[in-house]
Each structure stands twice: as structure tokens, then as C-alpha cells.
PDB file of C-alpha atoms in Angstrom:
ATOM      1  CA  UNK A   1      -3.297 -51.555 -45.454  1.00 66.00           C
ATOM      2  CA  UNK A   2      -2.355 -47.932 -46.386  1.00 79.00           C
ATOM      3  CA  UNK A   3      -4.788 -45.777 -48.228  1.00 93.00           C
ATOM      4  CA  UNK A   4      -4.605 -43.704 -51.440  1.00 97.00           C
ATOM      5  CA  UNK A   5      -1.874 -41.116 -51.059  1.00 97.00           C
ATOM      6  CA  UNK A   6      -1.609 -37.953 -53.249  1.00 97.00           C
ATOM      7  CA  UNK A   7       1.227 -35.483 -53.356  1.00 97.00           C
ATOM      8  CA  UNK A   8       1.708 -32.768 -53.095  1.00 97.00           C
ATOM      9  CA  UNK A   9      -1.472 -31.621 -51.284  1.00 96.00           C
ATOM     10  CA  UNK A  10      -1.460 -28.057 -52.399  1.00 97.00           C
ATOM     11  CA  UNK A  11      -0.078 -26.358 -55.271  1.00 96.00           C
ATOM     12  CA  UNK A  12       0.061 -22.872 -56.657  1.00 97.00           C
ATOM     13  CA  UNK A  13       0.730 -21.978 -60.477  1.00 97.00           C
ATOM     14  CA  UNK A  14       0.768 -19.628 -62.875  1.00 97.00           C
ATOM     15  CA  UNK A  15      -1.052 -19.416 -66.201  1.00 97.00           C
ATOM     16  CA  UNK A  16       1.014 -21.013 -68.632  1.00 97.00           C
ATOM     17  CA  UNK A  17       3.286 -23.159 -66.691  1.00 98.00           C
ATOM     18  CA  UNK A  18       2.737 -26.887 -66.367  1.00 98.00           C
ATOM     19  CA  UNK A  19       2.158 -29.294 -63.413  1.00 98.00           C
ATOM     20  CA  UNK A  20       2.411 -32.849 -62.669  1.00 98.00           C
ATOM     21  CA  UNK A  21       0.615 -34.624 -59.645  1.00 98.00           C
ATOM     22  CA  UNK A  22       1.268 -38.024 -58.051  1.00 98.00           C
ATOM     23  CA  UNK A  23      -1.000 -40.893 -56.780  1.00 98.00           C
ATOM     24  CA  UNK A  24      -0.075 -44.035 -55.117  1.00 97.00           C
ATOM     25  CA  UNK A  25      -2.898 -46.409 -55.149  1.00 97.00           C
ATOM     26  CA  UNK A  26      -3.838 -49.102 -52.387  1.00 96.00           C
ATOM     27  CA  UNK A  27      -1.601 -51.799 -52.508  1.00 94.00           C
ATOM     28  CA  UNK A  28      -2.671 -54.475 -54.864  1.00 92.00           C
ATOM     29  CA  UNK A  29      -5.346 -52.221 -56.531  1.00 94.00           C
ATOM     30  CA  UNK A  30      -4.466 -52.172 -60.410  1.00 93.00           C
ATOM     31  CA  UNK A  31      -6.929 -49.470 -61.853  1.00 95.00           C
ATOM     32  CA  UNK A  32      -6.579 -46.012 -61.148  1.00 97.00           C
ATOM     33  CA  UNK A  33      -8.664 -42.951 -62.063  1.00 97.00           C
ATOM     34  CA  UNK A  34      -8.487 -39.453 -61.775  1.00 98.00           C
ATOM     35  CA  UNK A  35     -11.150 -36.960 -61.175  1.00 97.00           C
ATOM     36  CA  UNK A  36     -11.448 -33.129 -61.129  1.00 96.00           C
ATOM     37  CA  UNK A  37     -13.604 -31.366 -58.655  1.00 94.00           C
ATOM     38  CA  UNK A  38     -14.832 -27.978 -58.970  1.00 90.00           C
ATOM     39  CA  UNK A  39     -17.671 -25.898 -57.163  1.00 81.00           C
ATOM     40  CA  UNK A  40     -21.161 -26.926 -58.751  1.00 76.00           C
ATOM     41  CA  UNK A  41     -19.543 -29.704 -61.031  1.00 79.00           C
ATOM     42  CA  UNK A  42     -19.026 -32.618 -58.924  1.00 85.00           C
ATOM     43  CA  UNK A  43     -16.621 -35.006 -59.863  1.00 93.00           C
ATOM     44  CA  UNK A  44     -15.718 -34.911 -63.363  1.00 94.00           C
ATOM     45  CA  UNK A  45     -13.820 -38.267 -64.838  1.00 94.00           C
ATOM     46  CA  UNK A  46     -10.529 -37.489 -66.265  1.00 96.00           C
ATOM     47  CA  UNK A  47      -9.114 -40.875 -67.246  1.00 95.00           C
ATOM     48  CA  UNK A  48      -8.364 -44.365 -66.207  1.00 95.00           C
ATOM     49  CA  UNK A  49      -5.251 -46.181 -66.137  1.00 96.00           C
ATOM     50  CA  UNK A  50      -5.032 -50.225 -65.814  1.00 94.00           C
ATOM     51  CA  UNK A  51      -1.652 -52.185 -66.347  1.00 92.00           C
ATOM     52  CA  UNK A  52       0.072 -49.078 -67.572  1.00 94.00           C
ATOM     53  CA  UNK A  53      -2.526 -48.699 -70.335  1.00 95.00           C
ATOM     54  CA  UNK A  54      -5.172 -45.863 -70.581  1.00 95.00           C
ATOM     55  CA  UNK A  55      -8.269 -47.548 -70.464  1.00 93.00           C
ATOM     56  CA  UNK A  56     -10.828 -44.948 -70.619  1.00 92.00           C
ATOM     57  CA  UNK A  57     -10.800 -41.024 -70.939  1.00 94.00           C
ATOM     58  CA  UNK A  58     -13.038 -38.400 -70.141  1.00 93.00           C
ATOM     59  CA  UNK A  59     -14.066 -35.114 -72.068  1.00 93.00           C
ATOM     60  CA  UNK A  60     -10.788 -32.879 -71.151  1.00 96.00           C
ATOM     61  CA  UNK A  61      -8.715 -31.178 -73.615  1.00 96.00           C
ATOM     62  CA  UNK A  62      -5.175 -32.528 -74.593  1.00 96.00           C
ATOM     63  CA  UNK A  63      -3.539 -30.611 -72.219  1.00 97.00           C
ATOM     64  CA  UNK A  64      -4.535 -33.171 -69.448  1.00 98.00           C
ATOM     65  CA  UNK A  65      -2.707 -36.287 -69.960  1.00 97.00           C
ATOM     66  CA  UNK A  66      -1.668 -38.954 -67.320  1.00 97.00           C
ATOM     67  CA  UNK A  67       0.453 -42.339 -67.182  1.00 97.00           C
ATOM     68  CA  UNK A  68       0.852 -45.383 -65.116  1.00 97.00           C
ATOM     69  CA  UNK A  69       3.926 -47.463 -63.746  1.00 96.00           C
ATOM     70  CA  UNK A  70       4.508 -50.766 -63.602  1.00 94.00           C
ATOM     71  CA  UNK A  71       3.924 -50.702 -59.656  1.00 92.00           C
ATOM     72  CA  UNK A  72       0.555 -48.930 -60.449  1.00 94.00           C
ATOM     73  CA  UNK A  73       1.462 -45.578 -59.196  1.00 97.00           C
ATOM     74  CA  UNK A  74       0.075 -42.905 -61.452  1.00 98.00           C
ATOM     75  CA  UNK A  75       0.993 -39.333 -62.604  1.00 98.00           C
ATOM     76  CA  UNK A  76      -1.301 -36.702 -64.383  1.00 98.00           C
ATOM     77  CA  UNK A  77       0.238 -33.846 -65.970  1.00 98.00           C
ATOM     78  CA  UNK A  78      -1.486 -30.517 -67.122  1.00 97.00           C
ATOM     79  CA  UNK A  79       0.284 -28.276 -69.498  1.00 95.00           C
ATOM     80  CA  UNK A  80      -0.191 -24.785 -70.395  1.00 97.00           C
ATOM     81  CA  UNK A  81      -2.125 -23.928 -67.192  1.00 97.00           C
ATOM     82  CA  UNK A  82      -5.521 -21.962 -67.388  1.00 97.00           C
ATOM     83  CA  UNK A  83      -7.179 -20.153 -64.716  1.00 96.00           C
ATOM     84  CA  UNK A  84     -10.158 -22.697 -64.881  1.00 95.00           C
ATOM     85  CA  UNK A  85      -7.935 -25.609 -64.007  1.00 97.00           C
ATOM     86  CA  UNK A  86      -8.031 -24.336 -60.487  1.00 96.00           C
ATOM     87  CA  UNK A  87      -9.748 -27.290 -58.629  1.00 96.00           C
ATOM     88  CA  UNK A  88      -9.252 -30.345 -56.451  1.00 96.00           C
ATOM     89  CA  UNK A  89      -7.775 -33.239 -58.335  1.00 97.00           C
ATOM     90  CA  UNK A  90      -8.536 -36.598 -57.106  1.00 97.00           C
ATOM     91  CA  UNK A  91      -6.965 -39.932 -57.487  1.00 97.00           C
ATOM     92  CA  UNK A  92      -9.045 -43.193 -56.909  1.00 97.00           C
ATOM     93  CA  UNK A  93      -8.066 -46.643 -56.968  1.00 96.00           C
ATOM     94  CA  UNK A  94      -9.891 -50.130 -57.190  1.00 93.00           C
ATOM     95  CA  UNK A  95      -8.876 -53.761 -57.606  1.00 90.00           C
ATOM     96  CA  UNK A  96      -9.587 -54.447 -61.160  1.00 85.00           C
ATOM     97  CA  UNK A  97     -12.762 -52.417 -62.494  1.00 87.00           C
ATOM     98  CA  UNK A  98     -12.834 -48.736 -62.461  1.00 84.00           C
ATOM     99  CA  UNK A  99     -16.899 -48.855 -62.093  1.00 84.00           C
ATOM    100  CA  UNK A 100     -16.598 -50.924 -58.816  1.00 85.00           C
ATOM    101  CA  UNK A 101     -16.011 -49.211 -55.587  1.00 90.00           C
ATOM    102  CA  UNK A 102     -13.269 -46.841 -55.485  1.00 94.00           C
ATOM    103  CA  UNK A 103     -11.272 -45.814 -52.721  1.00 95.00           C
ATOM    104  CA  UNK A 104      -9.937 -42.024 -53.011  1.00 97.00           C
ATOM    105  CA  UNK A 105      -6.940 -40.124 -51.849  1.00 97.00           C
ATOM    106  CA  UNK A 106      -7.232 -36.761 -49.991  1.00 96.00           C
ATOM    107  CA  UNK A 107      -6.802 -34.849 -53.258  1.00 96.00           C
ATOM    108  CA  UNK A 108      -4.342 -32.198 -54.771  1.00 97.00           C
ATOM    109  CA  UNK A 109      -5.700 -28.255 -54.349  1.00 96.00           C
ATOM    110  CA  UNK A 110      -4.358 -26.723 -57.486  1.00 97.00           C
ATOM    111  CA  UNK A 111      -4.644 -22.823 -57.596  1.00 97.00           C
ATOM    112  CA  UNK A 112      -3.658 -21.404 -60.979  1.00 97.00           C
ATOM    113  CA  UNK A 113      -3.026 -17.526 -60.916  1.00 96.00           C
TER     114      UNK A 113
ATOM    115  CA  UNK B   1     -24.844 -33.840 -70.538  1.00 69.00           C
ATOM    116  CA  UNK B   2     -25.335 -34.569 -67.001  1.00 81.00           C
ATOM    117  CA  UNK B   3     -26.279 -38.376 -66.956  1.00 93.00           C
ATOM    118  CA  UNK B   4     -26.303 -38.309 -63.100  1.00 96.00           C
ATOM    119  CA  UNK B   5     -28.333 -35.467 -61.404  1.00 95.00           C
ATOM    120  CA  UNK B   6     -28.515 -34.611 -57.833  1.00 95.00           C
ATOM    121  CA  UNK B   7     -31.229 -31.594 -58.177  1.00 92.00           C
ATOM    122  CA  UNK B   8     -30.973 -30.642 -54.342  1.00 95.00           C
ATOM    123  CA  UNK B   9     -27.603 -28.843 -53.567  1.00 94.00           C
ATOM    124  CA  UNK B  10     -28.383 -28.619 -49.977  1.00 96.00           C
ATOM    125  CA  UNK B  11     -30.730 -30.383 -47.425  1.00 97.00           C
ATOM    126  CA  UNK B  12     -30.843 -29.722 -43.700  1.00 98.00           C
ATOM    127  CA  UNK B  13     -32.530 -32.333 -41.154  1.00 98.00           C
ATOM    128  CA  UNK B  14     -32.952 -32.357 -37.388  1.00 98.00           C
ATOM    129  CA  UNK B  15     -30.830 -34.681 -35.683  1.00 98.00           C
ATOM    130  CA  UNK B  16     -32.755 -38.098 -34.899  1.00 97.00           C
ATOM    131  CA  UNK B  17     -34.816 -37.591 -38.086  1.00 98.00           C
ATOM    132  CA  UNK B  18     -34.638 -39.355 -41.127  1.00 98.00           C
ATOM    133  CA  UNK B  19     -32.712 -37.891 -44.276  1.00 98.00           C
ATOM    134  CA  UNK B  20     -33.454 -38.677 -47.490  1.00 98.00           C
ATOM    135  CA  UNK B  21     -31.092 -37.835 -50.453  1.00 98.00           C
ATOM    136  CA  UNK B  22     -32.199 -38.020 -53.932  1.00 98.00           C
ATOM    137  CA  UNK B  23     -30.404 -39.068 -57.478  1.00 97.00           C
ATOM    138  CA  UNK B  24     -31.740 -39.329 -61.022  1.00 97.00           C
ATOM    139  CA  UNK B  25     -30.043 -40.562 -63.780  1.00 97.00           C
ATOM    140  CA  UNK B  26     -30.895 -40.653 -67.744  1.00 96.00           C
ATOM    141  CA  UNK B  27     -28.395 -43.629 -69.052  1.00 95.00           C
ATOM    142  CA  UNK B  28     -30.548 -46.992 -69.093  1.00 95.00           C
ATOM    143  CA  UNK B  29     -27.164 -48.569 -69.635  1.00 95.00           C
ATOM    144  CA  UNK B  30     -26.206 -47.975 -65.754  1.00 96.00           C
ATOM    145  CA  UNK B  31     -26.207 -51.085 -63.751  1.00 95.00           C
ATOM    146  CA  UNK B  32     -24.414 -50.267 -60.685  1.00 96.00           C
ATOM    147  CA  UNK B  33     -25.367 -47.448 -58.277  1.00 97.00           C
ATOM    148  CA  UNK B  34     -23.004 -46.469 -55.291  1.00 96.00           C
ATOM    149  CA  UNK B  35     -23.249 -43.275 -52.574  1.00 98.00           C
ATOM    150  CA  UNK B  36     -20.277 -41.661 -51.555  1.00 97.00           C
ATOM    151  CA  UNK B  37     -19.652 -39.165 -48.483  1.00 97.00           C
ATOM    152  CA  UNK B  38     -17.261 -36.324 -48.465  1.00 95.00           C
ATOM    153  CA  UNK B  39     -15.840 -34.044 -45.755  1.00 94.00           C
ATOM    154  CA  UNK B  40     -14.027 -30.945 -46.483  1.00 89.00           C
ATOM    155  CA  UNK B  41     -10.340 -31.397 -47.140  1.00 83.00           C
ATOM    156  CA  UNK B  42     -10.681 -35.344 -47.439  1.00 90.00           C
ATOM    157  CA  UNK B  43     -11.402 -37.490 -50.473  1.00 93.00           C
ATOM    158  CA  UNK B  44     -14.927 -39.271 -50.924  1.00 95.00           C
ATOM    159  CA  UNK B  45     -15.521 -42.392 -48.793  1.00 96.00           C
ATOM    160  CA  UNK B  46     -17.811 -45.056 -50.036  1.00 95.00           C
ATOM    161  CA  UNK B  47     -21.049 -45.769 -48.122  1.00 97.00           C
ATOM    162  CA  UNK B  48     -23.071 -48.042 -49.793  1.00 97.00           C
ATOM    163  CA  UNK B  49     -23.858 -49.540 -53.518  1.00 96.00           C
ATOM    164  CA  UNK B  50     -26.603 -51.354 -55.218  1.00 97.00           C
ATOM    165  CA  UNK B  51     -26.706 -53.306 -58.504  1.00 95.00           C
ATOM    166  CA  UNK B  52     -29.622 -53.042 -60.946  1.00 95.00           C
ATOM    167  CA  UNK B  53     -31.059 -56.340 -60.182  1.00 95.00           C
ATOM    168  CA  UNK B  54     -32.139 -55.333 -56.537  1.00 96.00           C
ATOM    169  CA  UNK B  55     -34.441 -52.660 -55.431  1.00 96.00           C
ATOM    170  CA  UNK B  56     -33.220 -52.156 -52.217  1.00 97.00           C
ATOM    171  CA  UNK B  57     -30.012 -52.458 -50.184  1.00 97.00           C
ATOM    172  CA  UNK B  58     -29.405 -51.519 -46.428  1.00 97.00           C
ATOM    173  CA  UNK B  59     -26.542 -51.328 -44.218  1.00 97.00           C
ATOM    174  CA  UNK B  60     -26.956 -50.130 -40.831  1.00 97.00           C
ATOM    175  CA  UNK B  61     -28.334 -46.765 -40.431  1.00 98.00           C
ATOM    176  CA  UNK B  62     -27.942 -46.531 -44.612  1.00 98.00           C
ATOM    177  CA  UNK B  63     -30.630 -47.758 -46.942  1.00 98.00           C
ATOM    178  CA  UNK B  64     -30.446 -47.133 -50.635  1.00 98.00           C
ATOM    179  CA  UNK B  65     -33.700 -47.756 -52.946  1.00 98.00           C
ATOM    180  CA  UNK B  66     -33.578 -47.951 -56.704  1.00 98.00           C
ATOM    181  CA  UNK B  67     -36.790 -47.648 -58.877  1.00 97.00           C
ATOM    182  CA  UNK B  68     -35.370 -48.364 -62.507  1.00 96.00           C
ATOM    183  CA  UNK B  69     -38.546 -47.631 -64.144  1.00 96.00           C
ATOM    184  CA  UNK B  70     -38.200 -43.780 -62.754  1.00 97.00           C
ATOM    185  CA  UNK B  71     -34.260 -43.912 -63.157  1.00 97.00           C
ATOM    186  CA  UNK B  72     -34.294 -42.821 -59.696  1.00 98.00           C
ATOM    187  CA  UNK B  73     -32.479 -43.792 -56.733  1.00 97.00           C
ATOM    188  CA  UNK B  74     -32.517 -42.219 -53.008  1.00 98.00           C
ATOM    189  CA  UNK B  75     -30.301 -42.690 -49.991  1.00 98.00           C
ATOM    190  CA  UNK B  76     -32.371 -42.905 -46.596  1.00 98.00           C
ATOM    191  CA  UNK B  77     -30.267 -42.260 -43.306  1.00 98.00           C
ATOM    192  CA  UNK B  78     -32.048 -43.171 -40.332  1.00 98.00           C
ATOM    193  CA  UNK B  79     -31.703 -41.830 -37.784  1.00 98.00           C
ATOM    194  CA  UNK B  80     -29.353 -38.898 -38.822  1.00 98.00           C
ATOM    195  CA  UNK B  81     -26.386 -37.935 -36.569  1.00 97.00           C
ATOM    196  CA  UNK B  82     -24.236 -34.647 -36.733  1.00 96.00           C
ATOM    197  CA  UNK B  83     -21.544 -36.674 -38.117  1.00 96.00           C
ATOM    198  CA  UNK B  84     -23.511 -37.442 -41.012  1.00 98.00           C
ATOM    199  CA  UNK B  85     -23.124 -33.708 -41.826  1.00 98.00           C
ATOM    200  CA  UNK B  86     -21.089 -33.963 -45.302  1.00 97.00           C
ATOM    201  CA  UNK B  87     -21.435 -33.488 -49.123  1.00 96.00           C
ATOM    202  CA  UNK B  88     -22.999 -36.841 -50.721  1.00 98.00           C
ATOM    203  CA  UNK B  89     -22.486 -37.976 -54.198  1.00 97.00           C
ATOM    204  CA  UNK B  90     -24.294 -40.592 -55.946  1.00 97.00           C
ATOM    205  CA  UNK B  91     -22.236 -42.372 -58.651  1.00 96.00           C
ATOM    206  CA  UNK B  92     -23.333 -44.845 -61.441  1.00 96.00           C
ATOM    207  CA  UNK B  93     -21.472 -47.140 -63.792  1.00 94.00           C
ATOM    208  CA  UNK B  94     -22.333 -49.487 -66.955  1.00 93.00           C
ATOM    209  CA  UNK B  95     -20.800 -52.662 -66.999  1.00 90.00           C
ATOM    210  CA  UNK B  96     -18.207 -51.425 -64.426  1.00 87.00           C
ATOM    211  CA  UNK B  97     -16.436 -49.465 -66.725  1.00 87.00           C
ATOM    212  CA  UNK B  98     -16.240 -46.218 -64.793  1.00 90.00           C
ATOM    213  CA  UNK B  99     -18.080 -43.868 -62.550  1.00 93.00           C
ATOM    214  CA  UNK B 100     -19.992 -41.145 -63.361  1.00 94.00           C
ATOM    215  CA  UNK B 101     -20.882 -38.967 -60.653  1.00 95.00           C
ATOM    216  CA  UNK B 102     -23.744 -36.458 -59.521  1.00 94.00           C
ATOM    217  CA  UNK B 103     -23.115 -32.821 -58.646  1.00 93.00           C
ATOM    218  CA  UNK B 104     -23.258 -33.717 -54.884  1.00 95.00           C
ATOM    219  CA  UNK B 105     -25.824 -32.785 -52.108  1.00 96.00           C
ATOM    220  CA  UNK B 106     -24.653 -30.727 -48.855  1.00 96.00           C
ATOM    221  CA  UNK B 107     -26.422 -32.560 -46.032  1.00 98.00           C
ATOM    222  CA  UNK B 108     -26.713 -30.403 -42.516  1.00 98.00           C
ATOM    223  CA  UNK B 109     -27.542 -32.027 -39.332  1.00 98.00           C
ATOM    224  CA  UNK B 110     -28.971 -29.550 -37.073  1.00 97.00           C
ATOM    225  CA  UNK B 111     -28.592 -30.714 -33.189  1.00 93.00           C
TER     226      UNK B 111
END
């Protein structure tokens, strides 16, 4: 069974631009969660989608948004990029519950210049 | 407010010895706990979990202990091997709604 895939793996943007990251969950998994990882901060929860609906949201500004498609694939978007948005963005999928064992993709490394 | 805390950013252990990684939590609603391991340039991979109805769970070289009264859990790795060198994250959830992660502990196994 193929694992969680994320594209692109690396991205360089400049301040003020916007970016879209993509995630394909494990086949059959319906819950997709997104995390931001920065040094010293661990994994900060962004949001979780289930059956195309945002079911849970972390404490991030409205510049961070996401969506999920009918095939469970998910995208997250960050608008008006700031230097502090430079981070590793991780996507994880689980069968049904976001608080169960999650399977992670390799992440997208975003650098904002 | 950091609800899951890993107070040791790093730990070095000799090969063959026991590695003990610690995690504290503040939210008494947490009822499910997990440990993940992360290598550079890879996503975290699931290691072991424990429900709040148990105080111990074993899987091969890995054992997780849960002390609910102290709101503390620990991961024991015995014996430690060079391939165990990685960053370890503990995570917790309440009613399986979402995972809250700690900041991680970098474990280095010294040959």
C-alpha cells in the first residue's frame, strides 16, 4: 500500500506571495491533518479534514487555509507569506479519527525569503 | 500553552544500554498517548501507543509507561541500537479528536 505523498518536497518563495501544498493520503484513509514543524516548536497542529469538511482547527491565522477533495486528497494554502512561515509542513492521514495512529508524509520544506 | 512537554531536548546513551525518554502533559482529558520517531528529511513514524486504561505497553524493544496521577509517560528502549538515533515525539489525544505533540527529544546512541 502506498504511503502518504506530499508535493512539492521543497519550495522557495518570497514574502507576500502565496503557496499551495498538496497531500495524497493512504488509500482508504479519510482523515487528513496538517502540521507545521519549526525548530524548538515541535509539530503544531494546523487543521484536520474528514469527508471534505474541516473538523478541527489549530491556532493559526486565517492566512492558512485548506481543503479536501472527494478522493480524500488535501491541499493547504498560505497567503501573504511571512518570513516566519518558513518551516516543514507535514501531512498525516488516518482511517477515520484524527487522534488515532496517523501516518505521515515526508513533508514540504518551505523557505520564505 | 504547551499541553505536552518534553523537557529534555537531547539525550545521549551508549549502545546496548537503556534509553529513557520522558514526556509530561497537563490536560487531564487526554486518554490516548503515542510515541513517534523522526529521521531527518522524513516524516515521523509511529512507534507505540498506550490507552489511559493501561499503565504499560510493550512492543519488542520498546515499552511505554503511563503514570496518570503524575501526568507523565516514558518510553524505554532496551537495548539501544545505533539505528535508534533520531528525534522522538510524544503525542496525546482526547477522545481521539486530534493529536497534540511535544517538542521532541533528540536521542543519540553512542557506539
